[in-house]
mmCIF file of C-alpha atoms (C1' of nucleotides) in Angstrom:
data_model
loop_
_atom_site.group_PDB
_atom_site.id
_atom_site.type_symbol
_atom_site.label_atom_id
_atom_site.label_comp_id
_atom_site.label_asym_id
_atom_site.label_seq_id
_atom_site.Cartn_x
_atom_site.Cartn_y
_atom_site.Cartn_z
ATOM 1 C CA MET A 1 -2.810 -39.366 18.209
ATOM 2 C CA THR A 2 -5.224 -38.783 16.529
ATOM 3 C CA ARG A 3 -5.503 -37.217 12.698
ATOM 4 C CA ASN A 4 -7.701 -34.820 13.866
ATOM 5 C CA ALA A 5 -5.235 -34.126 16.474
ATOM 6 C CA ALA A 6 -2.533 -33.588 14.572
ATOM 7 C CA LEU A 7 -4.204 -31.130 12.156
ATOM 8 C CA THR A 8 -5.537 -29.208 14.969
ATOM 9 C CA ALA A 9 -1.049 -29.037 16.697
ATOM 10 C CA ARG A 10 0.010 -28.417 13.255
ATOM 11 C CA ARG A 11 -2.585 -25.628 12.545
ATOM 12 C CA ALA A 12 -1.623 -24.666 15.842
ATOM 13 C CA ARG A 13 1.084 -24.119 15.137
ATOM 14 C CA PRO A 14 1.835 -20.471 12.705
ATOM 15 C CA ALA A 15 3.315 -20.110 9.213
ATOM 16 C CA ALA A 16 7.104 -19.402 9.142
ATOM 17 C CA THR A 17 7.451 -15.660 8.236
ATOM 18 C CA LEU A 18 8.316 -15.173 4.424
ATOM 19 C CA PRO A 19 12.826 -15.033 4.421
ATOM 20 C CA ALA A 20 14.851 -11.935 3.684
ATOM 21 C CA SER A 21 15.924 -14.588 0.947
ATOM 22 C CA PHE A 22 12.153 -14.173 -0.441
ATOM 23 C CA TYR A 23 12.557 -10.535 -0.724
ATOM 24 C CA ASP A 24 15.904 -10.033 -2.293
ATOM 25 C CA ARG A 25 15.019 -10.626 -5.195
ATOM 26 C CA ASP A 26 13.194 -9.745 -8.150
ATOM 27 C CA THR A 27 11.048 -6.642 -7.861
ATOM 28 C CA GLY A 28 8.076 -8.171 -9.852
ATOM 29 C CA ILE A 29 8.673 -11.698 -8.313
ATOM 30 C CA VAL A 30 8.191 -10.906 -5.146
ATOM 31 C CA ALA A 31 5.196 -9.326 -5.784
ATOM 32 C CA ARG A 32 4.057 -11.402 -7.714
ATOM 33 C CA GLU A 33 4.447 -13.861 -5.049
ATOM 34 C CA LEU A 34 3.574 -12.181 -1.944
ATOM 35 C CA LEU A 35 -0.360 -12.982 -3.377
ATOM 36 C CA GLY A 36 -1.640 -15.138 -0.922
ATOM 37 C CA ALA A 37 0.706 -14.761 2.102
ATOM 38 C CA VAL A 38 -1.172 -13.524 5.252
ATOM 39 C CA ILE A 39 0.263 -10.483 7.062
ATOM 40 C CA GLU A 40 0.167 -10.365 10.865
ATOM 41 C CA CYS A 41 0.685 -7.291 12.528
ATOM 42 C CA VAL A 42 0.211 -6.948 16.879
ATOM 43 C CA THR A 43 -0.148 -4.430 18.192
ATOM 44 C CA PRO A 44 -1.553 -3.510 22.319
ATOM 45 C CA GLN A 45 -5.343 -3.426 20.906
ATOM 46 C CA GLY A 46 -4.681 -6.993 19.840
ATOM 47 C CA VAL A 47 -3.854 -9.246 16.765
ATOM 48 C CA THR A 48 -4.865 -9.102 12.757
ATOM 49 C CA HIS A 49 -4.227 -11.321 9.846
ATOM 50 C CA SER A 50 -4.869 -11.031 6.384
ATOM 51 C CA ARG A 51 -4.231 -12.966 2.965
ATOM 52 C CA ILE A 52 -2.778 -10.417 0.347
ATOM 53 C CA VAL A 53 -4.704 -10.038 -2.745
ATOM 54 C CA GLU A 54 -3.182 -7.268 -4.572
ATOM 55 C CA THR A 55 0.183 -5.846 -4.424
ATOM 56 C CA GLU A 56 2.390 -3.311 -6.291
ATOM 57 C CA ALA A 57 6.345 -3.230 -7.695
ATOM 58 C CA TYR A 58 8.331 0.022 -7.463
ATOM 59 C CA LEU A 59 11.660 -0.715 -9.158
ATOM 60 C CA GLY A 60 13.885 1.847 -7.631
ATOM 61 C CA PRO A 61 15.824 4.709 -8.644
ATOM 62 C CA HIS A 62 15.113 4.118 -12.520
ATOM 63 C CA ASP A 63 11.660 3.692 -11.891
ATOM 64 C CA PRO A 64 10.114 7.201 -11.882
ATOM 65 C CA ALA A 65 6.578 6.101 -9.771
ATOM 66 C CA CYS A 66 9.596 4.902 -6.922
ATOM 67 C CA HIS A 67 10.198 7.037 -4.370
ATOM 68 C CA ALA A 68 13.446 6.050 -4.924
ATOM 69 C CA ALA A 69 14.051 8.224 -7.586
ATOM 70 C CA ALA A 70 13.645 11.113 -5.653
ATOM 71 C CA GLY A 71 17.004 9.708 -3.769
ATOM 72 C CA LEU A 72 18.197 8.848 -0.622
ATOM 73 C CA THR A 73 16.055 11.192 1.792
ATOM 74 C CA ALA A 74 15.114 11.423 5.984
ATOM 75 C CA ARG A 75 12.048 10.366 4.652
ATOM 76 C CA THR A 76 13.041 7.767 1.902
ATOM 77 C CA LYS A 77 15.611 5.425 3.846
ATOM 78 C CA HIS A 78 13.975 3.091 4.879
ATOM 79 C CA LEU A 79 12.907 2.291 1.631
ATOM 80 C CA PHE A 80 17.242 1.575 0.961
ATOM 81 C CA GLY A 81 16.730 -0.673 4.071
ATOM 82 C CA PRO A 82 17.314 -4.612 3.708
ATOM 83 C CA ALA A 83 15.435 -6.822 1.733
ATOM 84 C CA GLY A 84 12.444 -7.650 3.950
ATOM 85 C CA THR A 85 12.077 -4.262 5.589
ATOM 86 C CA SER A 86 9.359 -2.616 6.344
ATOM 87 C CA TYR A 87 8.673 1.331 4.214
ATOM 88 C CA VAL A 88 5.787 2.583 6.073
ATOM 89 C CA TYR A 89 4.805 6.785 4.572
ATOM 90 C CA PHE A 90 2.117 9.263 4.854
ATOM 91 C CA ILE A 91 1.130 10.496 1.706
ATOM 92 C CA TYR A 92 -2.240 12.854 1.195
ATOM 93 C CA GLY A 93 -2.268 14.109 4.793
ATOM 94 C CA MET A 94 -4.378 11.549 6.102
ATOM 95 C CA TYR A 95 -2.736 7.819 5.241
ATOM 96 C CA TRP A 96 -0.628 5.466 5.342
ATOM 97 C CA CYS A 97 0.751 2.867 2.823
ATOM 98 C CA PHE A 98 2.396 -0.132 3.608
ATOM 99 C CA ASN A 99 4.795 -1.752 1.886
ATOM 100 C CA ALA A 100 8.379 -4.496 1.658
ATOM 101 C CA VAL A 101 11.789 -2.961 0.391
ATOM 102 C CA THR A 102 13.008 -5.785 -2.053
ATOM 103 C CA ARG A 103 16.778 -7.256 -3.061
ATOM 104 C CA GLU A 104 19.685 -5.532 -1.643
ATOM 105 C CA SER A 105 20.674 -3.101 0.147
ATOM 106 C CA GLY A 106 20.934 0.155 -0.782
ATOM 107 C CA HIS A 107 19.102 -0.992 -3.894
ATOM 108 C CA GLY A 108 15.492 1.489 -3.141
ATOM 109 C CA SER A 109 12.892 -1.342 -4.379
ATOM 110 C CA ALA A 110 9.424 -2.637 -2.343
ATOM 111 C CA VAL A 111 6.556 -3.727 -3.175
ATOM 112 C CA LEU A 112 3.205 -1.779 -2.456
ATOM 113 C CA ILE A 113 0.496 -3.980 -0.429
ATOM 114 C CA ARG A 114 -2.820 -2.467 -1.924
ATOM 115 C CA ALA A 115 -5.393 -4.839 -0.447
ATOM 116 C CA ALA A 116 -5.910 -7.847 1.314
ATOM 117 C CA ALA A 117 -8.417 -10.104 2.889
ATOM 118 C CA PRO A 118 -9.778 -9.855 6.612
ATOM 119 C CA VAL A 119 -8.307 -13.564 7.880
ATOM 120 C CA ASP A 120 -8.723 -13.245 11.470
ATOM 121 C CA GLY A 121 -8.979 -10.003 13.824
ATOM 122 C CA LEU A 122 -12.226 -8.370 12.292
ATOM 123 C CA PRO A 123 -14.352 -7.088 15.135
ATOM 124 C CA LEU A 124 -11.300 -5.094 16.130
ATOM 125 C CA MET A 125 -10.617 -4.080 11.842
ATOM 126 C CA HIS A 126 -14.059 -2.739 11.911
ATOM 127 C CA ALA A 127 -13.433 -0.766 15.488
ATOM 128 C CA ARG A 128 -10.837 0.899 13.717
ATOM 129 C CA ARG A 129 -12.395 1.671 10.924
ATOM 130 C CA PRO A 130 -16.311 1.949 12.904
ATOM 131 C CA HIS A 131 -18.048 3.868 9.270
ATOM 132 C CA VAL A 132 -17.417 1.038 7.911
ATOM 133 C CA ARG A 133 -20.314 -1.853 7.052
ATOM 134 C CA ARG A 134 -19.171 -4.141 5.143
ATOM 135 C CA ASP A 135 -16.134 -6.514 5.398
ATOM 136 C CA ALA A 136 -15.063 -6.435 2.023
ATOM 137 C CA ASP A 137 -14.513 -2.663 2.428
ATOM 138 C CA LEU A 138 -12.036 -3.126 5.789
ATOM 139 C CA THR A 139 -8.964 -3.572 3.385
ATOM 140 C CA ASN A 140 -9.103 -2.764 0.283
ATOM 141 C CA GLY A 141 -6.868 -0.158 -0.879
ATOM 142 C CA PRO A 142 -3.722 0.439 0.794
ATOM 143 C CA GLY A 143 -4.689 3.493 3.282
ATOM 144 C CA LYS A 144 -7.753 1.253 4.177
ATOM 145 C CA LEU A 145 -5.407 -1.173 4.789
ATOM 146 C CA CYS A 146 -3.340 0.303 7.207
ATOM 147 C CA LEU A 147 -6.043 1.831 9.250
ATOM 148 C CA ALA A 148 -7.662 -1.652 9.253
ATOM 149 C CA LEU A 149 -4.435 -3.614 10.770
ATOM 150 C CA GLY A 150 -3.122 -0.387 12.854
ATOM 151 C CA ILE A 151 -0.277 0.358 10.383
ATOM 152 C CA ASP A 152 1.434 3.646 10.630
ATOM 153 C CA GLY A 153 4.701 5.020 10.714
ATOM 154 C CA THR A 154 6.431 4.038 13.903
ATOM 155 C CA MET A 155 5.827 0.088 11.649
ATOM 156 C CA SER A 156 8.913 1.232 9.179
ATOM 157 C CA GLY A 157 11.949 -0.156 9.210
ATOM 158 C CA LEU A 158 11.646 -2.741 11.240
ATOM 159 C CA SER A 159 11.876 -6.509 9.696
ATOM 160 C CA LEU A 160 9.074 -8.112 8.622
ATOM 161 C CA GLN A 161 10.476 -11.792 10.302
ATOM 162 C CA LYS A 162 9.994 -9.954 13.343
ATOM 163 C CA GLY A 163 7.147 -8.261 14.280
ATOM 164 C CA PRO A 164 5.232 -6.376 15.186
ATOM 165 C CA LEU A 165 4.579 -6.391 11.454
ATOM 166 C CA VAL A 166 5.403 -9.927 9.756
ATOM 167 C CA ILE A 167 4.158 -11.231 6.746
ATOM 168 C CA ARG A 168 3.997 -15.271 6.782
ATOM 169 C CA ALA A 169 3.932 -17.945 3.970
ATOM 170 C CA GLY A 170 0.646 -18.511 3.600
ATOM 171 C CA THR A 171 -1.778 -20.687 0.474
ATOM 172 C CA PRO A 172 -0.229 -19.914 -3.463
ATOM 173 C CA VAL A 173 -2.541 -17.879 -5.095
ATOM 174 C CA VAL A 174 -1.522 -20.490 -8.972
ATOM 175 C CA ASP A 175 -0.720 -18.410 -12.110
ATOM 176 C CA ARG A 176 -4.443 -19.017 -13.658
ATOM 177 C CA ASP A 177 -5.590 -16.488 -11.129
ATOM 178 C CA VAL A 178 -2.907 -13.815 -11.286
ATOM 179 C CA ARG A 179 -3.507 -10.620 -13.309
ATOM 180 C CA VAL A 180 -1.772 -7.896 -14.373
ATOM 181 C CA THR A 181 -2.255 -4.502 -14.895
ATOM 182 C CA PRO A 182 -0.808 -0.417 -14.420
ATOM 183 C CA ARG A 183 -0.436 0.604 -11.222
ATOM 184 C CA ILE A 184 -3.141 2.556 -10.347
ATOM 185 C CA GLY A 185 -2.749 6.241 -8.489
ATOM 186 C CA ILE A 186 0.176 7.610 -10.285
ATOM 187 C CA THR A 187 1.311 9.809 -13.198
ATOM 188 C CA LYS A 188 4.704 9.087 -14.144
ATOM 189 C CA ALA A 189 5.798 5.423 -15.486
ATOM 190 C CA ALA A 190 1.700 5.499 -15.487
ATOM 191 C CA ASP A 191 1.796 2.691 -18.351
ATOM 192 C CA TRP A 192 4.283 -0.287 -16.819
ATOM 193 C CA PRO A 193 2.301 -3.333 -15.350
ATOM 194 C CA GLN A 194 3.602 -3.564 -12.500
ATOM 195 C CA ARG A 195 0.410 -4.589 -10.420
ATOM 196 C CA TYR A 196 -0.559 -7.747 -9.720
ATOM 197 C CA PHE A 197 -3.616 -9.091 -8.307
ATOM 198 C CA VAL A 198 -6.298 -11.887 -7.407
ATOM 199 C CA ALA A 199 -9.018 -12.309 -10.259
ATOM 200 C CA GLY A 200 -12.333 -11.952 -9.347
ATOM 201 C CA ASP A 201 -11.649 -11.357 -5.247
ATOM 202 C CA PRO A 202 -13.826 -8.996 -3.367
ATOM 203 C CA PHE A 203 -11.271 -7.854 -1.267
ATOM 204 C CA VAL A 204 -9.197 -6.133 -4.583
ATOM 205 C CA SER A 205 -9.109 -2.680 -4.568
ATOM 206 C CA ARG A 206 -11.407 -0.723 -6.674
ATOM 207 C CA THR A 207 -9.907 -1.152 -10.674
ATOM 208 C CA PRO A 208 -10.154 2.132 -12.641
ATOM 209 C CA MET A 209 -12.292 0.739 -16.072
ATOM 210 C CA SER A 210 -9.404 2.443 -18.261
ATOM 211 C CA LEU A 211 -7.103 -0.533 -16.541
ATOM 212 C CA GLN A 212 -7.507 -3.858 -19.191
ATOM 213 C CA SER A 213 -6.111 -6.971 -16.762
ATOM 214 C CA ARG A 214 -4.366 -9.422 -18.865
ATOM 215 C CA ARG A 215 -2.712 -12.877 -17.833
ATOM 216 C CA PRO A 216 1.157 -12.581 -17.136
ATOM 217 C "C1'" DA B 1 9.507 31.644 3.421
ATOM 218 C "C1'" DT B 2 6.616 29.473 0.059
ATOM 219 C "C1'" DC B 3 4.545 26.385 -2.912
ATOM 220 C "C1'" DC B 4 3.174 22.337 -5.698
ATOM 221 C "C1'" DG B 5 1.667 17.352 -6.131
ATOM 222 C "C1'" DG B 6 1.568 13.071 -4.269
ATOM 223 C "C1'" DA B 7 1.429 4.815 -4.376
ATOM 224 C "C1'" DT B 8 -5.450 8.240 -1.171
ATOM 225 C "C1'" DC B 9 -10.562 8.097 1.014
ATOM 226 C "C1'" DG B 10 -15.623 8.875 1.663
ATOM 227 C "C1'" DC B 11 -18.894 11.225 0.147
ATOM 228 C "C1'" DC B 12 -21.448 13.510 -3.308
ATOM 229 C "C1'" DT B 13 -24.026 13.673 -8.184
ATOM 230 C "C1'" DG C 1 -16.356 9.549 -11.865
ATOM 231 C "C1'" DG C 2 -15.126 13.677 -9.876
ATOM 232 C "C1'" DC C 3 -13.907 16.604 -5.832
ATOM 233 C "C1'" DG C 4 -12.369 18.569 -1.269
ATOM 234 C "C1'" DA C 5 -9.686 17.309 2.833
ATOM 235 C "C1'" DT C 6 -5.354 17.946 4.437
ATOM 236 C "C1'" DC C 7 -0.029 17.724 5.270
ATOM 237 C "C1'" DC C 8 4.965 16.610 4.015
ATOM 238 C "C1'" DG C 9 8.907 16.196 1.610
ATOM 239 C "C1'" DG C 10 11.540 18.460 -2.428
ATOM 240 C "C1'" DA C 11 11.726 21.973 -4.990
ATOM 241 C "C1'" DT C 12 12.272 27.237 -5.756
ATOM 242 C "C1'" DG C 13 13.157 31.910 -4.526
#
DNA sequence: ATCCGGATCGCCT
DNA sequence: GGCGATCCGGATG
């Protein structure tokens, strides 16, 4: 086999999905290390891939901004599932938000996927978001990302190792490129630095000027 | 039965 | 940077 053929064959094999053990760790670490990982979403309309560039850690019952603070309810049931479960919830009457559950089953912590860079399936993403003109606006926010990828409540409570919604290993993001700030859009624990993103990446969501970024 | 706030977005100024 | 859309979950009466 030629060198090029070997590279092609290797590329044809998809990267492994992140194992449950990846998620069964400190939620801030998981949020940091999800940067660069690739979301794969398979739907009847087709497949999309996108690279995670922004996340937020929600730490569990003792984090006032985390849904787990309200306890175990029908809405938050999947947040209390095992590490590596999807938790998708409905917000503001219009939008879905996609989280990956962390730590041991019953802990109630998760990482919100806030923004990603489109990688594959851009025509499908545009078809799902007809009024968007620039690629940069397809997935640069938690609600937008779910619209473009076709993520909704039917994908909550599923294993992120099995699909149709999975997260695969990607190119790691080095510490030098990671920034940390408080989380966006919350009122409780608004000063906790639990938002992680890739510095300078054009697909990161719009950041309020009030949020000073710093290296971790 | 009713009220209120929310891990957002897009359009307006 | 401000605001309206739109609706569900949880709290309160």
